[in-house]
Tab-separated table of C-alpha atoms in Angstrom:
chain	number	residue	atom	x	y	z
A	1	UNK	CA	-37.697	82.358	-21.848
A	2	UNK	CA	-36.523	78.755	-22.508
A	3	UNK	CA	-34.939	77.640	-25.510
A	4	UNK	CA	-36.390	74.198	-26.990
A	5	UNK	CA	-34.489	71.205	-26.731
A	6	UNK	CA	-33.664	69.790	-29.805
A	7	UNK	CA	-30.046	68.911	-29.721
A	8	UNK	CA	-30.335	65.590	-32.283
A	9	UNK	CA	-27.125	66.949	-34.015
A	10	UNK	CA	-23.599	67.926	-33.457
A	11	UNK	CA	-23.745	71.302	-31.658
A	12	UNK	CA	-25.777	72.041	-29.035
A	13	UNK	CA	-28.730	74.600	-29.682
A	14	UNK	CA	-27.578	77.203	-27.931
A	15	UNK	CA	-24.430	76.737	-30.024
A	16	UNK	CA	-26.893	76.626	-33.416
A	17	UNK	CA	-29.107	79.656	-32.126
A	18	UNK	CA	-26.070	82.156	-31.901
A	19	UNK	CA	-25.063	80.900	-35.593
A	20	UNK	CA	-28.860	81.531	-36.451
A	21	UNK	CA	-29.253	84.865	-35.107
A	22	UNK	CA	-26.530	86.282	-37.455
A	23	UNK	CA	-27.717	85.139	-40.732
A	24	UNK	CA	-29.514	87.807	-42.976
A	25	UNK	CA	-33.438	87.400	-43.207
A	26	UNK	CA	-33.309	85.445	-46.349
A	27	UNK	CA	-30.752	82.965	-45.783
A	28	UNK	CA	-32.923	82.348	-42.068
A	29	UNK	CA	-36.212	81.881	-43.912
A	30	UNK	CA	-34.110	79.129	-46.254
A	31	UNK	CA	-33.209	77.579	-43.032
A	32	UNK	CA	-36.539	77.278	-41.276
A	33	UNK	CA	-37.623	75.006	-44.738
A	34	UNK	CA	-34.164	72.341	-44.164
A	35	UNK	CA	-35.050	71.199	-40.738
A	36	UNK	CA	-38.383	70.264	-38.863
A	37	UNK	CA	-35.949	71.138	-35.387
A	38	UNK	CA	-34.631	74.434	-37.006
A	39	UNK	CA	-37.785	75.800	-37.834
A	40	UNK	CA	-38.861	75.292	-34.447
A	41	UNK	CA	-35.776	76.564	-33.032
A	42	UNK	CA	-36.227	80.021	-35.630
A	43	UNK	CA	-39.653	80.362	-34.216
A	44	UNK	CA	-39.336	80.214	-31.052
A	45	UNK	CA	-40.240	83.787	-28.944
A	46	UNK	CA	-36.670	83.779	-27.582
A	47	UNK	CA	-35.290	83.563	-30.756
A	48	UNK	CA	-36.964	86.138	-32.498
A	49	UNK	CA	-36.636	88.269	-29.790
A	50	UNK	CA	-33.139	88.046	-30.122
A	51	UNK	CA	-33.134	88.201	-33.474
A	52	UNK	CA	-34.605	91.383	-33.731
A	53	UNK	CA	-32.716	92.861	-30.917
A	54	UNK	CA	-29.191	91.971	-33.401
A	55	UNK	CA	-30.314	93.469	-35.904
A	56	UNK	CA	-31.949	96.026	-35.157
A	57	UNK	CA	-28.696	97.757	-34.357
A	58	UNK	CA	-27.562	97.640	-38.427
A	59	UNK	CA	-29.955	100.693	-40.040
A	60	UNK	CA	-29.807	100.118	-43.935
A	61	UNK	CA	-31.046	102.466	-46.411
A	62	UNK	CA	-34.265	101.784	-48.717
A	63	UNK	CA	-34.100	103.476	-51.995
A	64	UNK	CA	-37.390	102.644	-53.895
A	65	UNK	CA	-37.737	102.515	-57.675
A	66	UNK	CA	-40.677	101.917	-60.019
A	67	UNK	CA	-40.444	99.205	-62.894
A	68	UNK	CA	-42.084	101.185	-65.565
A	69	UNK	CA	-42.785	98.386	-67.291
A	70	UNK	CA	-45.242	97.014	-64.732
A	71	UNK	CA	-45.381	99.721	-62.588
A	72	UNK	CA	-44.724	98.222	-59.298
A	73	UNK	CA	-42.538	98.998	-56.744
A	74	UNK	CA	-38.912	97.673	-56.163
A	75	UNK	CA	-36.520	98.783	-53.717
A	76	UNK	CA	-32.917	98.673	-53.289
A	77	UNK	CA	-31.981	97.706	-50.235
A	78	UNK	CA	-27.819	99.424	-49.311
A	79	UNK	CA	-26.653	97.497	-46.317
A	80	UNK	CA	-23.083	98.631	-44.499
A	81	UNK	CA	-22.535	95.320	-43.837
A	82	UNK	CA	-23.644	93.246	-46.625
A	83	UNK	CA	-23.438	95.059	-49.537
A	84	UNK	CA	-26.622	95.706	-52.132
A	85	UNK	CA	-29.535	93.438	-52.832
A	86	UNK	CA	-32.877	94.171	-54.804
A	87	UNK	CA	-35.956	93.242	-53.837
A	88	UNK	CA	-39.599	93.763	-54.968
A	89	UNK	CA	-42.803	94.849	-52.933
A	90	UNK	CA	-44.887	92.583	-55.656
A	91	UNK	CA	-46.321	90.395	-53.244
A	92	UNK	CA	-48.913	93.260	-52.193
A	93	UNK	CA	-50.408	92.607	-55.330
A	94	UNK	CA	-51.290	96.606	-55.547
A	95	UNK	CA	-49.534	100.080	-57.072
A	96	UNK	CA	-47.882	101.531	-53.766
A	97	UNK	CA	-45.575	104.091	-52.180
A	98	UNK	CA	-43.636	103.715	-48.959
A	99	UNK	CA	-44.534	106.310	-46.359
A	100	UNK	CA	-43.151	105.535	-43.650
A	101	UNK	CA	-40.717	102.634	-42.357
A	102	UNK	CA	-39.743	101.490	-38.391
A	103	UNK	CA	-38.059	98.394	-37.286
A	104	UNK	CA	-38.500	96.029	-40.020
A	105	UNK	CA	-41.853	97.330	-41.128
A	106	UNK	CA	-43.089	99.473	-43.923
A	107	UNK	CA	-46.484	101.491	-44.359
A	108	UNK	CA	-47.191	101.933	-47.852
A	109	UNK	CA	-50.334	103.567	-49.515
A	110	UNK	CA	-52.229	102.287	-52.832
A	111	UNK	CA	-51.631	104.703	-55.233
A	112	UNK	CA	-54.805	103.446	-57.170
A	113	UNK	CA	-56.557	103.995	-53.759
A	114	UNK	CA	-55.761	106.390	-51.200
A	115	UNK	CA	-57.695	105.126	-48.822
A	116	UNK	CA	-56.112	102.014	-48.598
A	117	UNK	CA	-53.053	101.290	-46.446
A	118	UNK	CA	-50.981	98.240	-46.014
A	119	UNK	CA	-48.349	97.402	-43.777
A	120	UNK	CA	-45.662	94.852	-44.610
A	121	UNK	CA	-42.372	93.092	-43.751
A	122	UNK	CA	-40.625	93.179	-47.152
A	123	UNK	CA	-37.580	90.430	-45.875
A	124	UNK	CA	-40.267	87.625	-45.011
A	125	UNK	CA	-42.802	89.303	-47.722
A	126	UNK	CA	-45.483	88.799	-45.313
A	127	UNK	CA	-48.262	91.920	-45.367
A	128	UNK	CA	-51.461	93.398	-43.766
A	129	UNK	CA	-53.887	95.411	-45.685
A	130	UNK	CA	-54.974	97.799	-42.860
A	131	UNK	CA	-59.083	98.038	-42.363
A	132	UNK	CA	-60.575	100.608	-44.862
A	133	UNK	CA	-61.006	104.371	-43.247
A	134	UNK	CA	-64.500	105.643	-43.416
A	135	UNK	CA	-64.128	108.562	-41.328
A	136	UNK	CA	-64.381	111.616	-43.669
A	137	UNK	CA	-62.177	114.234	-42.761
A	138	UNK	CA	-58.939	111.413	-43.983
A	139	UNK	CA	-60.337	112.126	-47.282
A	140	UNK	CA	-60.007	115.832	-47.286
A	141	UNK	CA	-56.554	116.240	-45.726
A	142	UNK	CA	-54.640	119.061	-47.263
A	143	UNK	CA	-53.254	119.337	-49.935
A	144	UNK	CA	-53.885	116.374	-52.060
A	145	UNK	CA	-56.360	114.134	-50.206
A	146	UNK	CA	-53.628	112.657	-48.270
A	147	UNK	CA	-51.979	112.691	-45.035
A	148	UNK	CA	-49.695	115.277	-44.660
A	149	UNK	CA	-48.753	113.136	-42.208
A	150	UNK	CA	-48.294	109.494	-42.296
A	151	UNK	CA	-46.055	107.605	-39.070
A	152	UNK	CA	-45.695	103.639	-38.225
A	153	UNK	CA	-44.399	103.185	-34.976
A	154	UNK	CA	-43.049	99.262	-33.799
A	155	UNK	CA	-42.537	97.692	-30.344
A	156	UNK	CA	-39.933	95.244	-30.894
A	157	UNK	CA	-40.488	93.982	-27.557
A	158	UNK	CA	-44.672	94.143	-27.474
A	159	UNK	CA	-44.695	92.811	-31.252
A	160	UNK	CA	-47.297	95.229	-31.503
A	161	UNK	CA	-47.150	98.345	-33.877
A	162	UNK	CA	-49.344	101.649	-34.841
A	163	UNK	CA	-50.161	103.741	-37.871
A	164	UNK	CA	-50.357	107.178	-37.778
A	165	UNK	CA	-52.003	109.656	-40.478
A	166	UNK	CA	-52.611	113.523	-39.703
A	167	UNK	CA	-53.333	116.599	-41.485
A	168	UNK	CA	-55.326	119.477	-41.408
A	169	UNK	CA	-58.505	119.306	-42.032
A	170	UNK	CA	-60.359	120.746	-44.835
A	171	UNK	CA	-63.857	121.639	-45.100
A	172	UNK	CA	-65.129	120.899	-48.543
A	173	UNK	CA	-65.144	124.411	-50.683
A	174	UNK	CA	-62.812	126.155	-47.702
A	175	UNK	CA	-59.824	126.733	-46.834
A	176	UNK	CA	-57.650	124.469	-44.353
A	177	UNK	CA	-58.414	125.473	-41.022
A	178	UNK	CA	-55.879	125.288	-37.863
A	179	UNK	CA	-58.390	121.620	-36.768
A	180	UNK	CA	-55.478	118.518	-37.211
A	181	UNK	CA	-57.144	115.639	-37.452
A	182	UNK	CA	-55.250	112.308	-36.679
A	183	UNK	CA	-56.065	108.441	-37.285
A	184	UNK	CA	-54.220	105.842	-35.100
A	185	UNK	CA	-54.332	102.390	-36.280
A	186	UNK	CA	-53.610	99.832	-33.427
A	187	UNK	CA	-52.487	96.231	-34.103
A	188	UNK	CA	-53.287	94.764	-31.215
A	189	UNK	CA	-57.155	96.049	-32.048
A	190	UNK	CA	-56.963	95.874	-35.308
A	191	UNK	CA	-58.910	99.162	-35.041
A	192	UNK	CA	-58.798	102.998	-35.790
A	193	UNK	CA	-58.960	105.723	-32.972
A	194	UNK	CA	-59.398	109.481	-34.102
A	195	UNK	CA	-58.082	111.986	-32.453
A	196	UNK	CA	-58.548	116.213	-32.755
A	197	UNK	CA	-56.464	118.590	-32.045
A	198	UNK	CA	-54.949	122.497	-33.000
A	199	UNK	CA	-51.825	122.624	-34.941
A	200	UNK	CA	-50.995	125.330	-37.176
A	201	UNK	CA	-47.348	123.709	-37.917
A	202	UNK	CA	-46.323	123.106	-41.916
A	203	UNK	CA	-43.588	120.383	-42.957
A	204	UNK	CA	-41.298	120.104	-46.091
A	205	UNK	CA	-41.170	116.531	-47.911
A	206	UNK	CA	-38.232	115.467	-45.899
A	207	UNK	CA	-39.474	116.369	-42.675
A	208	UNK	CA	-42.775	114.448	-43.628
A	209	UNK	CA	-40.390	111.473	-44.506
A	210	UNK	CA	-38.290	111.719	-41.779
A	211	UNK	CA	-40.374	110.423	-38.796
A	212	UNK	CA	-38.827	109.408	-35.706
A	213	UNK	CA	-39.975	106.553	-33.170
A	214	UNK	CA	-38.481	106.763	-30.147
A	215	UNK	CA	-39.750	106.374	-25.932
A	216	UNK	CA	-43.069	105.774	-27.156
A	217	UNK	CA	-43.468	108.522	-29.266
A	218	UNK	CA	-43.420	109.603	-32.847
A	219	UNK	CA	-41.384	112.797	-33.633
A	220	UNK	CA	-41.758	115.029	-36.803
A	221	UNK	CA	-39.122	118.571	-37.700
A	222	UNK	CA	-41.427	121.284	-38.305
A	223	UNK	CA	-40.455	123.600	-41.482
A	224	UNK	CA	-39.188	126.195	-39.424
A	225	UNK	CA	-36.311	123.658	-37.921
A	226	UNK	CA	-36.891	125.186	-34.573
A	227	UNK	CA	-39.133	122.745	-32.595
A	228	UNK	CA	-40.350	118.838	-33.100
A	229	UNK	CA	-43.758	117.921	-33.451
A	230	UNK	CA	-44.351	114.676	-30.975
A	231	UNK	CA	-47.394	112.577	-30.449
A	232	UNK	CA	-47.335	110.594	-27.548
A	233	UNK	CA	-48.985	106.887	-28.246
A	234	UNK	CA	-49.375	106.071	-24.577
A	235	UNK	CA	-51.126	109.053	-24.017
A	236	UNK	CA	-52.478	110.123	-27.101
A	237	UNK	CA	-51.313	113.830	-26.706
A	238	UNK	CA	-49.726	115.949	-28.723
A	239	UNK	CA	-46.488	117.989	-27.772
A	240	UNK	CA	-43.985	119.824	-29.134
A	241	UNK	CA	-39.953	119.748	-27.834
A	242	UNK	CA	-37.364	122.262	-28.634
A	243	UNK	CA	-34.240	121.659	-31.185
A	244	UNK	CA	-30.721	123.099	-29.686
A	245	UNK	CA	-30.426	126.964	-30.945
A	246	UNK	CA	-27.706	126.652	-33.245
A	247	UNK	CA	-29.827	124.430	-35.290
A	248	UNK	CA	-31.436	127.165	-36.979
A	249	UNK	CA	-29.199	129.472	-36.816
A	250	UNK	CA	-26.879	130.613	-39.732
A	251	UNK	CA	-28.095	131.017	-43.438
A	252	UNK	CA	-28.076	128.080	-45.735
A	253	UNK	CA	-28.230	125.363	-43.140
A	254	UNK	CA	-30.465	122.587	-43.473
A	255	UNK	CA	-31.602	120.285	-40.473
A	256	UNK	CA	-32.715	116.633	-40.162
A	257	UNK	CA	-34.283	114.414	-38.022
A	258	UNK	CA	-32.891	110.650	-37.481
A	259	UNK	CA	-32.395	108.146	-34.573
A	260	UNK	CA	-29.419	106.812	-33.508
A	261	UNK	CA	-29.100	103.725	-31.252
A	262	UNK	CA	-32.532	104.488	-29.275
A	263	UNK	CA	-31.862	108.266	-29.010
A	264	UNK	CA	-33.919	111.196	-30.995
A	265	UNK	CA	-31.142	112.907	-33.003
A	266	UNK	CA	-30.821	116.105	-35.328
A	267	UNK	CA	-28.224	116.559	-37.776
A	268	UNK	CA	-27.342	120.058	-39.413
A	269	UNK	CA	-25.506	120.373	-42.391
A	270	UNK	CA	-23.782	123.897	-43.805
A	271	UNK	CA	-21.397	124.432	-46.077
A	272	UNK	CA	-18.100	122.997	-44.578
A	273	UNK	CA	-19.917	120.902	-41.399
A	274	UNK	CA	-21.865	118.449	-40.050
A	275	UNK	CA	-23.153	118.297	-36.614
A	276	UNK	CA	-24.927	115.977	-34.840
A	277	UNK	CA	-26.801	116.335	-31.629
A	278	UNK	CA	-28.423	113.505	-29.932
A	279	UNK	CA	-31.415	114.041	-26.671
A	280	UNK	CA	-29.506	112.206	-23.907
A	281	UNK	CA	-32.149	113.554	-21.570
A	282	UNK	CA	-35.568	113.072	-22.919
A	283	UNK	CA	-37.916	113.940	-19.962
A	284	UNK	CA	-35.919	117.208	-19.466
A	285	UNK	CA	-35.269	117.494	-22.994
A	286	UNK	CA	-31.588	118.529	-22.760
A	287	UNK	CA	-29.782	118.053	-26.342
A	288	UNK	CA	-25.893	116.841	-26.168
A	289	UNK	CA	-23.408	117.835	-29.288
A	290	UNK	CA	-21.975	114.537	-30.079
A	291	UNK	CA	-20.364	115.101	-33.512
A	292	UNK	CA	-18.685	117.666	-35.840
A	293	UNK	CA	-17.611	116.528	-39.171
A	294	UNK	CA	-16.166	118.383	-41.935
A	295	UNK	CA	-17.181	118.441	-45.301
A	296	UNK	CA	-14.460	119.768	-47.358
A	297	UNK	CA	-13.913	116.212	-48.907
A	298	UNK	CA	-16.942	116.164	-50.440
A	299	UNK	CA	-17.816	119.946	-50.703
A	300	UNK	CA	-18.737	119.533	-54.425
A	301	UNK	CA	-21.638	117.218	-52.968
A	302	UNK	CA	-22.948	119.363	-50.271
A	303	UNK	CA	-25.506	121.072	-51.443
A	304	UNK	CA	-27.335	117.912	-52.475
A	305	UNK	CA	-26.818	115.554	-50.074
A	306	UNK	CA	-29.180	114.813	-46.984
A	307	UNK	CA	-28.669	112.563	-44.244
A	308	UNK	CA	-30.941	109.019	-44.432
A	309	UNK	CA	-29.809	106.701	-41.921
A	310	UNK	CA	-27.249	106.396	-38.655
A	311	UNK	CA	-25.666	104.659	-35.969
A	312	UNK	CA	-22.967	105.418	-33.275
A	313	UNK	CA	-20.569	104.412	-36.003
A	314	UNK	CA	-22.038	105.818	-39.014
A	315	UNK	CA	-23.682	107.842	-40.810
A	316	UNK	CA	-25.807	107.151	-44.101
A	317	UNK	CA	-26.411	109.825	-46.751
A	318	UNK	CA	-27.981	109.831	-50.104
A	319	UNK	CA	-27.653	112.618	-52.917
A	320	UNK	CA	-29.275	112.531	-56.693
A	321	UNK	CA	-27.301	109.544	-57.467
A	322	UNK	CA	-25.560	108.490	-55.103
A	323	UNK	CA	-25.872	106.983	-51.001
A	324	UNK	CA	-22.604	107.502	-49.783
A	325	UNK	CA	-21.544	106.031	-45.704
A	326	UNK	CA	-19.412	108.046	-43.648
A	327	UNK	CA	-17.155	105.853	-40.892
A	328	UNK	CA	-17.539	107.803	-37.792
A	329	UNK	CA	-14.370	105.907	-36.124
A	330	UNK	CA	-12.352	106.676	-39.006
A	331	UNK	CA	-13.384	109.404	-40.349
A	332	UNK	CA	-13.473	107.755	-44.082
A	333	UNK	CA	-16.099	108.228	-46.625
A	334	UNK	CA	-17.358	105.309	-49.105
A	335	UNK	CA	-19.360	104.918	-51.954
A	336	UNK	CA	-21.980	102.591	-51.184
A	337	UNK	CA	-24.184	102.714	-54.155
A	338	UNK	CA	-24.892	105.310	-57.082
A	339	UNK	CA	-28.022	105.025	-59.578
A	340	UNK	CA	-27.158	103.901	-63.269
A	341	UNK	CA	-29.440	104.796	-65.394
A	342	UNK	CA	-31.026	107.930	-65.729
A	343	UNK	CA	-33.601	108.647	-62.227
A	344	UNK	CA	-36.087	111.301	-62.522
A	345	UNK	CA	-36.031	111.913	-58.833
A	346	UNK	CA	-33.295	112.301	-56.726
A	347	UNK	CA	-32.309	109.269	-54.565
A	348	UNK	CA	-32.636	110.921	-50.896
A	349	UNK	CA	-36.083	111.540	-52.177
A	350	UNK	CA	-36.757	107.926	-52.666
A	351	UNK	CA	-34.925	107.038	-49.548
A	352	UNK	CA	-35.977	105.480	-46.296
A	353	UNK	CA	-34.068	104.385	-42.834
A	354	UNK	CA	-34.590	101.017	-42.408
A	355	UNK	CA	-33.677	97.647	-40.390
A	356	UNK	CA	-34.000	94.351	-40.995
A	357	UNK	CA	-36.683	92.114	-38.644
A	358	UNK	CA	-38.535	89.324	-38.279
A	359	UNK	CA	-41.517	91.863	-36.812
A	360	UNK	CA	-45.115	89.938	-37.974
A	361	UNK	CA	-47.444	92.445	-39.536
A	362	UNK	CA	-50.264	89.586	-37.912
């Protein structure tokens, strides 16, 4: 890819793009409004290609809150590198939740409307609303009408992204049967796929929460912390891959699924530790200890706290009030951000991974 030639000032582009590249989504978006050559420059395939490939690499955590006094959704946005800023999802123009969240994007779900989905890019507040389901069986997922399962998987380098709801399915007047039924909304379509298949696998809130995109594929924890549920996009199979032994071994542990710098990764955390364990070998599914951290610094904090977000270098982790960052390198803990007035819900389970993109929801 070729970057355009507009040198008409004192640096040369290339000079400009790598000073472009680094700014924060906002201050870009100011940018591409000072200069006809700029906004060309910012809009260019190579650049956001870059772009996204930068930034990609800085996971932030999304805490989202509710202003009662409109009810609509704001979230906090707790970024290692720069800080806390607040932002609001009010350009939907709808009541919504976050489900799910991958490179940039968000799925959320009208809470007036279950049947409607949107996805959105809540830096450059640009949005989709998704086309309206109409097959039945989304409307009769158990327990609640919802998707137990809801997953948004994005191809930084395709541009093109997928939305994933599954569940069992429920027969009006019976019980839920073993059937999982599963919508996949393509972008390049703009079109829903169904697909059927036999699970009989259950999922806590955070595993829900906590889906993984990674080789293609998204990746959910079952309840029983012993195995990962995986659907295969390309393929559009379902498979399931083994977690190391020692991740559910031991009473009181608790396990969670993250990604860390393009690998599928489990933390466990007990009373003194926590270990992380990254899939170096995907195809042959071979797990690789590549952390043990202890605890006893925060101890008073363990039982609450759950891991959100992480890199090679860090790792972030919210409790009830608090998202705290732990410095891999140095070994340091830090305050990052802790609630101030009185939450109803604790923050890890408001909290999403996130990173900041210039991914189109068009």
């Amino acid at each position: 890819m070729n970057i355009p030639n507009l040198n008409h000032g004192f640096l040369p582009d290339e000079v400009v793009l790598q000073i472009l590249v680094r700014l924060p989504v906002k201050s870009l978006l100011r940018i591409k409004c000072v200069s006809k050559h700029w906004y060309l420059l910012t809009s260019d395939k190579f650049f956001i290609t870059l772009y996204n490939e930068l930034h990609v690499k800085n996971p932030v955590v999304l805490i989202e809150t509710t202003e009662s006094s409109e009810l609509r959704s704001s979230l906090i946005c707790v970024d290692n590198l720069n800080g806390v800023n607040e932002f609001s999802l009010d350009f939907i123009r709808d009541r919504v939740k976050v489900r799910a969240s991958c490179n940039g994007l968000l799925c959320c779900s009208s809470i007036p409307n279950k049947a409607l989905y949107y996805v959105c890019n809540p830096m450059t507040r640009d949005y989709k609303l998704l086309p309206r389901i109409r097959e039945r069986p989304i409307t009769t997922f158990h327990p609640n009408g919802e998707a137990t399962l809801v997953g948004l998987a994005c191809d930084l380098f395709t541009q093109k992204y997928n939305v994933v709801l599954a569940g069992h399915h429920r027969t009006f007047g019976h019980r839920p049967q073993n059937t999982f039924a599963c919508l996949v909304f393509d972008s390049e379509s703009n079109k829903w796929r169904k697909l059927i298949s036999m699970q009989d696998d259950s999922f806590t809130h955070m595993n829900r929460n906590q889906v993984v995109f990674v080789n293609g594929s998204l990746h959910w924890m079952t309840e029983t912390c012993s195995l990962v549920l995986v659907l295969d996009l390309n393929l559009d199979i379902w498979r399931k891959i083994l977690l190391p032994n020692e991740v559910g071994s031991g009473s009181g542990n608790r396990a969670y699924l993250l990604e860390s710098d393009g690998f599928l990764s489990v933390i466990r955390i007990s009373d003194s530790w926590m270990t992380i364990w990254n899939l170096k070998d995907y195809e042959r599914e071979k797990w690789e200890m590549v952390d043990r951290v202890s605890l006893r610094c925060i101890r008073e904090m363990v039982p609450g706290i759950f891991p959100i977000s992480q890199t090679g270098e860090y790792v972030f982790l919210a409790t009830h009030k608090q998202v705290m960052v732990y410095k891999r390198k140095s070994r340091a803990w830090k305050e990052m951000y802790s609630v101030k007035n009185s939450s109803t819900l604790p923050l890890w389970f408001l909290a999403h991974a996130f990173r900041s993109t210039i991914f189109s929801c068009h």
